[in-house]
């Protein structure tokens, strides 16, 4: 039960906002100390107390379509290997050989087993250590004790969630609606690195107050400035960005109004993932903090369109180019905020009532960090002999 409005209600709220020249308003402004964007201590707390303890969307299920499909990447600084087993279950492991620590896989692919390229220790898809070359050189080695070190992985609503540290946080996955279906297939994944704090990049997705100023020639001609439906579910949010052609729906009875190609939904899946719907694709955007001022952005593109991919090629490319132009503008303002941190001009950033989803994001971060036990200074990940 997510409590999100159905599409018809969202359309009606948007049409009412157009008529009344209004937008959704949060109850209050949010003031976030600028210190929280520049403090290494705070960054460490975000990594250790939130990103590693929270059930975090790791990849779409469609990225692991078959038995043996794997995906290896860092999540909150930890190399993680997620793999679909012969039993169809997705498992995730700390991506390091139990001999001398070589990573077992990089990128994505499909394997029957993971063979370490250093000395050939071999692990099954369920992480069990199956084979050690010249095993007589390791007297007393108990192979049952040297399987890959698992982290919690849950597959739900077409997403794979990974939780690295035990935390007792409950309900996070249940709060998330169905976003991907078995019919969704992966078109590809792109990666970029930006010199910007991960929270500043996140904030750029979560409001439509900047549409006219930042996206004057790109999004503004087809979208509205500062006209959104903003909803919360659990620690997450959904922001609807309507396209101007949504007004055509006025001619239809409410039960026939579909949001398809009439708006973009941006789902913020706390803490660091966005899912955004477009006419031809649905994007899952993962923001991986690399340092306090550096973020890797991974974008998985999926589609559930039944038409042949080559038939969609041209319109999809047009829509991608268009989106890219807007994204470049978003990256530029985010970078500018990052550089502006050094000015010393602000002690707080003030997020207005239009920017309520950002306030919700910070409120959730604060709650998890402030309610947690003392921040551990060092990465507490050495474990299990
Ligand atoms: S480090 Fe993997 S087999 Fe030696
Ligand atoms: Fe933007």
Coordinates of C-alpha atoms and ligand atoms in Angstrom, one line a residue:
X1 CA 0.0 0.0 0.0
X2 CA 1.8 3.1 -1.2
X3 CA -0.9 5.7 -0.7
X4 CA -0.1 7.3 -4.1
X5 CA -3.0 8.8 -6.1
X6 CA -4.1 7.0 -9.2
X7 CA -3.4 8.4 -12.6
X8 CA -6.8 9.9 -13.0
X9 CA -6.6 11.8 -9.7
X10 CA -3.2 13.1 -10.7
X11 CA -4.5 14.3 -14.1
X12 CA -7.4 16.1 -12.4
X13 CA -5.1 17.8 -9.9
X14 CA -2.9 18.9 -12.8
X15 CA -5.8 20.3 -14.8
X16 CA -7.0 22.2 -11.7
X17 CA -3.5 23.6 -11.2
X18 CA -3.5 24.8 -14.8
X19 CA -6.9 26.5 -14.3
X20 CA -6.0 28.1 -11.0
X21 CA -2.3 28.9 -11.8
X22 CA -1.3 26.9 -8.7
X23 CA 1.0 24.0 -7.9
X24 CA 1.3 21.5 -5.0
X25 CA 2.6 23.1 -1.8
X26 CA 4.4 21.4 1.1
X27 CA 3.4 22.4 4.6
X28 CA 6.6 24.4 5.3
X29 CA 10.0 25.3 4.0
X30 CA 13.1 23.3 4.9
X31 CA 16.4 24.8 5.9
X32 CA 19.4 22.6 5.4
X33 CA 22.7 23.7 6.9
X34 CA 25.3 24.2 4.2
X35 CA 27.8 22.5 6.5
X36 CA 26.0 19.2 5.7
X37 CA 27.3 19.4 2.1
X38 CA 30.9 20.1 3.0
X39 CA 31.5 18.2 6.2
X40 CA 33.5 15.0 5.8
X41 CA 32.0 13.7 9.0
X42 CA 28.5 14.2 7.7
X43 CA 29.5 12.5 4.5
X44 CA 30.8 9.5 6.4
X45 CA 27.6 9.3 8.4
X46 CA 25.6 9.3 5.1
X47 CA 27.6 6.5 3.8
X48 CA 27.8 4.3 6.9
X49 CA 24.5 5.1 8.6
X50 CA 22.3 5.5 5.6
X51 CA 23.6 4.2 2.3
X52 CA 25.1 0.9 3.7
X53 CA 22.3 0.3 6.1
X54 CA 19.3 1.1 4.0
X55 CA 17.7 -1.4 1.5
X56 CA 18.9 0.5 -1.6
X57 CA 17.8 -0.2 -5.1
X58 CA 20.9 -1.7 -6.8
X59 CA 19.7 -2.5 -10.3
X60 CA 16.5 -3.3 -12.2
X61 CA 15.6 -7.0 -12.2
X62 CA 15.8 -6.8 -16.0
X63 CA 19.6 -6.3 -15.7
X64 CA 19.8 -9.9 -14.4
X65 CA 17.5 -11.7 -16.9
X66 CA 18.9 -15.3 -16.7
X67 CA 20.5 -17.8 -14.4
X68 CA 24.2 -16.7 -14.2
X69 CA 23.5 -13.0 -15.2
X70 CA 25.6 -10.8 -12.9
X71 CA 26.2 -7.2 -12.3
X72 CA 29.3 -5.9 -10.4
X73 CA 29.7 -2.4 -9.2
X74 CA 30.4 -0.3 -6.2
X75 CA 27.6 0.7 -3.9
X76 CA 28.4 3.3 -1.2
X77 CA 32.1 2.5 -1.8
X78 CA 31.7 -1.3 -1.4
X79 CA 32.4 -3.5 -4.4
X80 CA 29.2 -5.6 -4.7
X81 CA 28.4 -8.5 -7.1
X82 CA 24.8 -9.4 -7.7
X83 CA 24.0 -12.6 -9.5
X84 CA 20.9 -14.6 -10.4
X85 CA 21.3 -18.2 -9.3
X86 CA 20.2 -21.4 -11.0
X87 CA 17.2 -21.4 -8.7
X88 CA 16.2 -18.0 -10.1
X89 CA 17.0 -16.1 -6.9
X90 CA 19.1 -13.0 -6.9
X91 CA 22.0 -13.0 -4.4
X92 CA 24.5 -10.3 -3.7
X93 CA 28.1 -10.7 -2.3
X94 CA 31.0 -8.6 -1.3
X95 CA 33.0 -8.7 -4.5
X96 CA 36.3 -10.2 -3.3
X97 CA 37.9 -13.6 -3.5
X98 CA 38.3 -15.3 -0.2
X99 CA 41.9 -16.2 -1.0
X100 CA 43.7 -12.9 -1.4
X101 CA 40.8 -10.5 -2.3
X102 CA 40.8 -10.2 -6.1
X103 CA 37.5 -8.9 -7.4
X104 CA 35.6 -11.8 -9.0
X105 CA 33.8 -10.0 -11.6
X106 CA 33.6 -6.5 -13.2
X107 CA 30.8 -5.0 -15.2
X108 CA 28.0 -7.2 -16.3
X109 CA 27.7 -10.6 -18.1
X110 CA 26.6 -14.2 -17.7
X111 CA 28.7 -17.0 -16.1
X112 CA 28.2 -20.5 -14.9
X113 CA 30.6 -19.9 -12.0
X114 CA 33.1 -17.3 -10.9
X115 CA 36.7 -18.2 -11.4
X116 CA 39.2 -15.9 -9.8
X117 CA 41.7 -14.8 -12.4
X118 CA 44.5 -14.7 -9.9
X119 CA 44.9 -18.3 -8.7
X120 CA 41.6 -19.9 -9.9
X121 CA 39.6 -20.4 -6.8
X122 CA 36.1 -21.1 -8.2
X123 CA 32.7 -20.1 -6.7
X124 CA 29.2 -21.3 -7.6
X125 CA 26.5 -18.8 -8.4
X126 CA 25.2 -19.2 -4.8
X127 CA 28.6 -18.1 -3.6
X128 CA 29.9 -21.5 -2.4
X129 CA 33.6 -22.1 -2.8
X130 CA 33.7 -25.1 -5.2
X131 CA 37.3 -25.5 -6.3
X132 CA 40.7 -24.6 -5.0
X133 CA 43.6 -25.5 -7.4
X134 CA 46.3 -27.6 -5.7
X135 CA 44.2 -27.7 -2.6
X136 CA 46.9 -29.7 -0.7
X137 CA 48.7 -26.4 -0.2
X138 CA 46.0 -25.2 2.2
X139 CA 46.0 -27.9 4.9
X140 CA 42.9 -27.5 7.1
X141 CA 41.1 -25.2 4.7
X142 CA 37.3 -25.6 5.2
X143 CA 35.8 -24.7 1.8
X144 CA 32.4 -24.3 3.5
X145 CA 33.8 -21.4 5.5
X146 CA 35.2 -19.6 2.5
X147 CA 32.2 -18.9 0.4
X148 CA 31.7 -15.4 -0.9
X149 CA 30.5 -13.1 1.8
X150 CA 26.8 -12.4 1.3
X151 CA 25.0 -9.1 1.8
X152 CA 21.2 -9.0 1.9
X153 CA 19.5 -8.9 -1.5
X154 CA 15.8 -8.7 -2.0
X155 CA 14.0 -8.7 -5.4
X156 CA 10.7 -6.8 -5.4
X157 CA 8.6 -4.7 -7.8
X158 CA 11.1 -5.3 -10.6
X159 CA 14.1 -4.0 -8.6
X160 CA 16.9 -5.6 -6.7
X161 CA 17.5 -4.1 -3.3
X162 CA 20.8 -4.5 -1.5
X163 CA 21.4 -3.9 2.2
X164 CA 25.0 -4.1 3.2
X165 CA 24.8 -3.8 7.0
X166 CA 22.3 -5.1 9.4
X167 CA 20.1 -2.2 10.5
X168 CA 16.7 -3.2 11.6
X169 CA 15.2 -0.7 9.1
X170 CA 11.8 -2.1 8.1
X171 CA 9.1 -1.4 5.5
X172 CA 11.4 0.3 3.0
X173 CA 10.9 -2.1 0.2
X174 CA 7.1 -2.6 1.0
X175 CA 6.5 1.1 0.5
X176 CA 7.6 1.0 -3.2
X177 CA 4.9 0.5 -5.9
X178 CA 5.3 -1.7 -9.0
X179 CA 7.6 0.3 -11.3
X180 CA 8.9 -2.4 -13.5
X181 CA 7.2 -5.5 -14.9
X182 CA 8.5 -8.8 -16.3
X183 CA 7.8 -7.3 -19.8
X184 CA 10.5 -4.6 -19.2
X185 CA 13.8 -5.2 -20.9
X186 CA 17.0 -3.5 -20.5
X187 CA 18.1 -1.3 -23.4
X188 CA 21.4 -0.3 -21.9
X189 CA 23.3 1.4 -19.0
X190 CA 25.4 4.6 -19.2
X191 CA 27.8 6.0 -16.6
X192 CA 29.2 9.4 -16.0
X193 CA 31.1 11.1 -13.2
X194 CA 30.3 14.6 -11.9
X195 CA 32.2 16.8 -9.6
X196 CA 29.2 17.5 -7.4
X197 CA 27.9 16.2 -4.0
X198 CA 25.3 13.5 -4.4
X199 CA 22.6 15.3 -2.5
X200 CA 22.9 18.4 -4.8
X201 CA 22.4 16.1 -7.9
X202 CA 19.4 14.4 -6.1
X203 CA 17.8 17.8 -5.4
X204 CA 17.8 18.7 -9.1
X205 CA 15.4 15.8 -9.8
X206 CA 12.9 16.7 -7.1
X207 CA 11.2 20.0 -8.1
X208 CA 9.8 21.7 -11.1
X209 CA 10.4 25.2 -9.8
X210 CA 13.5 25.5 -12.0
X211 CA 11.9 24.5 -15.3
X212 CA 11.7 28.0 -16.9
X213 CA 15.0 29.4 -15.6
X214 CA 17.2 26.3 -16.2
X215 CA 15.5 24.7 -19.1
X216 CA 14.2 27.7 -21.0
X217 CA 14.8 26.3 -24.5
X218 CA 14.5 22.6 -23.7
X219 CA 11.8 21.4 -21.3
X220 CA 10.0 24.7 -20.8
X221 CA 8.5 24.9 -24.3
X222 CA 6.7 21.5 -23.7
X223 CA 6.3 21.6 -19.9
X224 CA 5.0 24.0 -17.3
X225 CA 7.1 26.1 -15.0
X226 CA 6.4 25.2 -11.3
X227 CA 3.4 23.0 -11.9
X228 CA 3.7 19.6 -10.2
X229 CA 1.9 17.1 -8.2
X230 CA 4.1 16.1 -5.3
X231 CA 3.4 13.0 -3.2
X232 CA 5.3 11.1 -0.5
X233 CA 5.3 7.4 0.2
X234 CA 7.4 6.2 3.1
X235 CA 10.8 8.0 2.8
X236 CA 10.2 8.3 -0.9
X237 CA 8.5 10.8 -3.2
X238 CA 6.9 11.0 -6.5
X239 CA 6.8 14.2 -8.5
X240 CA 4.6 14.5 -11.6
X241 CA 5.9 16.8 -14.4
X242 CA 3.1 17.4 -16.8
X243 CA 3.6 18.1 -20.5
X244 CA 1.5 20.9 -22.0
X245 CA -0.3 18.5 -24.3
X246 CA -2.0 17.0 -21.1
X247 CA -4.7 19.7 -21.7
X248 CA -6.0 17.5 -24.5
X249 CA -7.3 15.1 -21.8
X250 CA -9.9 17.7 -20.9
X251 CA -11.9 16.4 -23.9
X252 CA -12.0 12.9 -22.5
X253 CA -14.2 11.5 -19.7
X254 CA -12.0 11.0 -16.6
X255 CA -12.1 7.2 -16.9
X256 CA -10.4 7.3 -20.3
X257 CA -7.6 9.7 -19.3
X258 CA -4.2 8.0 -19.5
X259 CA -1.0 9.6 -18.3
X260 CA 1.0 7.8 -21.0
X261 CA 3.1 10.4 -22.9
X262 CA 1.3 13.2 -21.0
X263 CA 3.7 13.5 -18.0
X264 CA 6.9 12.3 -16.5
X265 CA 6.8 10.8 -13.1
X266 CA 10.0 11.0 -11.2
X267 CA 10.1 8.6 -8.3
X268 CA 12.7 9.3 -5.7
X269 CA 13.5 6.0 -4.1
X270 CA 15.3 7.0 -0.9
X271 CA 18.1 7.5 -0.5
X272 CA 19.9 7.7 -3.9
X273 CA 17.8 6.4 -6.8
X274 CA 15.4 8.1 -9.2
X275 CA 13.0 6.3 -11.6
X276 CA 11.7 8.5 -14.3
X277 CA 9.0 7.6 -16.9
X278 CA 9.2 8.8 -20.5
X279 CA 7.0 8.0 -23.5
X280 CA 9.5 5.4 -24.9
X281 CA 11.7 4.5 -21.9
X282 CA 11.8 4.3 -18.2
X283 CA 15.1 5.3 -16.6
X284 CA 16.5 4.1 -13.3
X285 CA 19.2 6.6 -12.2
X286 CA 21.6 5.6 -9.4
X287 CA 23.7 8.3 -7.7
X288 CA 26.8 6.7 -6.2
X289 CA 28.7 9.0 -3.9
X290 CA 32.4 8.6 -4.6
X291 CA 33.6 11.5 -2.4
X292 CA 32.0 14.5 -0.7
X293 CA 32.2 16.4 -4.0
X294 CA 32.1 13.5 -6.6
X295 CA 29.3 11.3 -7.8
X296 CA 29.0 8.5 -10.3
X297 CA 25.7 8.6 -12.1
X298 CA 24.5 5.3 -13.5
X299 CA 21.5 5.3 -15.8
X300 CA 19.7 2.1 -16.7
X301 CA 17.3 2.5 -19.6
X302 CA 14.4 0.1 -20.0
X303 CA 11.3 -0.3 -22.2
X304 CA 8.2 -2.4 -22.1
X305 CA 7.1 -1.4 -25.6
X306 CA 6.1 -4.3 -27.6
X307 CA 7.0 -2.8 -31.0
X308 CA 10.3 -3.9 -32.5
X309 CA 13.2 -1.9 -31.1
X310 CA 14.2 -0.8 -34.6
X311 CA 10.7 0.7 -35.2
X312 CA 11.1 2.8 -32.1
X313 CA 14.7 3.7 -32.9
X314 CA 14.1 7.2 -34.4
X315 CA 11.5 8.6 -32.0
X316 CA 13.4 7.1 -29.1
X317 CA 16.6 8.7 -30.3
X318 CA 14.9 12.1 -30.6
X319 CA 13.5 11.8 -27.1
X320 CA 16.9 10.8 -25.8
X321 CA 18.7 13.7 -27.4
X322 CA 16.1 16.1 -26.0
X323 CA 16.5 14.6 -22.5
X324 CA 20.2 14.8 -22.8
X325 CA 20.1 18.5 -23.6
X326 CA 18.0 19.1 -20.5
X327 CA 20.3 16.9 -18.4
X328 CA 23.4 18.9 -19.4
X329 CA 21.6 22.0 -18.1
X330 CA 20.8 20.2 -14.8
X331 CA 24.4 19.0 -14.4
X332 CA 25.7 22.6 -15.1
X333 CA 23.5 24.2 -12.3
X334 CA 24.3 21.4 -9.9
X335 CA 28.0 21.9 -10.5
X336 CA 27.5 25.6 -10.0
X337 CA 25.9 25.0 -6.6
X338 CA 28.8 22.8 -5.7
X339 CA 31.3 25.5 -6.7
X340 CA 29.2 28.1 -4.8
X341 CA 29.6 26.2 -1.6
X342 CA 33.1 27.6 -1.4
X343 CA 31.8 31.2 -1.4
X344 CA 30.8 31.1 2.3
X345 CA 27.7 33.1 1.4
X346 CA 25.2 30.8 2.9
X347 CA 24.8 29.1 6.2
X348 CA 21.6 27.4 5.1
X349 CA 19.9 26.5 1.9
X350 CA 16.2 27.2 2.0
X351 CA 13.9 24.9 0.1
X352 CA 10.5 26.5 -0.4
X353 CA 7.0 25.0 -0.3
X354 CA 7.3 24.0 -4.0
X355 CA 10.4 22.0 -3.1
X356 CA 8.7 19.8 -0.5
X357 CA 10.1 16.5 -1.9
X358 CA 13.6 17.9 -1.1
X359 CA 12.6 18.7 2.4
X360 CA 11.2 15.2 2.8
X361 CA 14.6 13.8 1.6
X362 CA 16.6 15.8 4.1
X363 CA 14.2 15.1 6.9
X364 CA 14.5 11.3 6.3
X365 CA 18.3 11.6 6.1
X366 CA 18.4 13.6 9.4
X367 CA 16.2 11.1 11.1
X368 CA 18.3 8.1 10.2
X369 CA 21.6 9.8 11.0
X370 CA 20.5 11.5 14.2
X371 CA 18.7 8.4 15.6
X372 CA 21.6 6.1 14.9
X373 CA 24.3 5.3 17.4
X374 CA 27.6 7.3 17.2
X375 CA 29.1 7.6 13.8
X376 CA 31.8 5.1 13.1
X377 CA 34.8 6.8 11.7
X378 CA 36.3 3.9 9.9
X379 CA 34.7 1.6 7.4
X380 CA 33.7 -1.3 9.7
X381 CA 33.8 -3.9 7.0
X382 CA 36.6 -6.2 7.9
X383 CA 34.9 -9.3 9.1
X384 CA 34.6 -13.1 9.1
X385 CA 37.8 -15.0 8.9
Ligands
LIG1 S1 43.1 -14.2 -5.0 FE1 41.5 -15.3 -5.8 S2 42.5 -17.2 -6.2 FE2 44.0 -16.1 -5.2
LIG2 FE1 16.1 20.0 -14.4

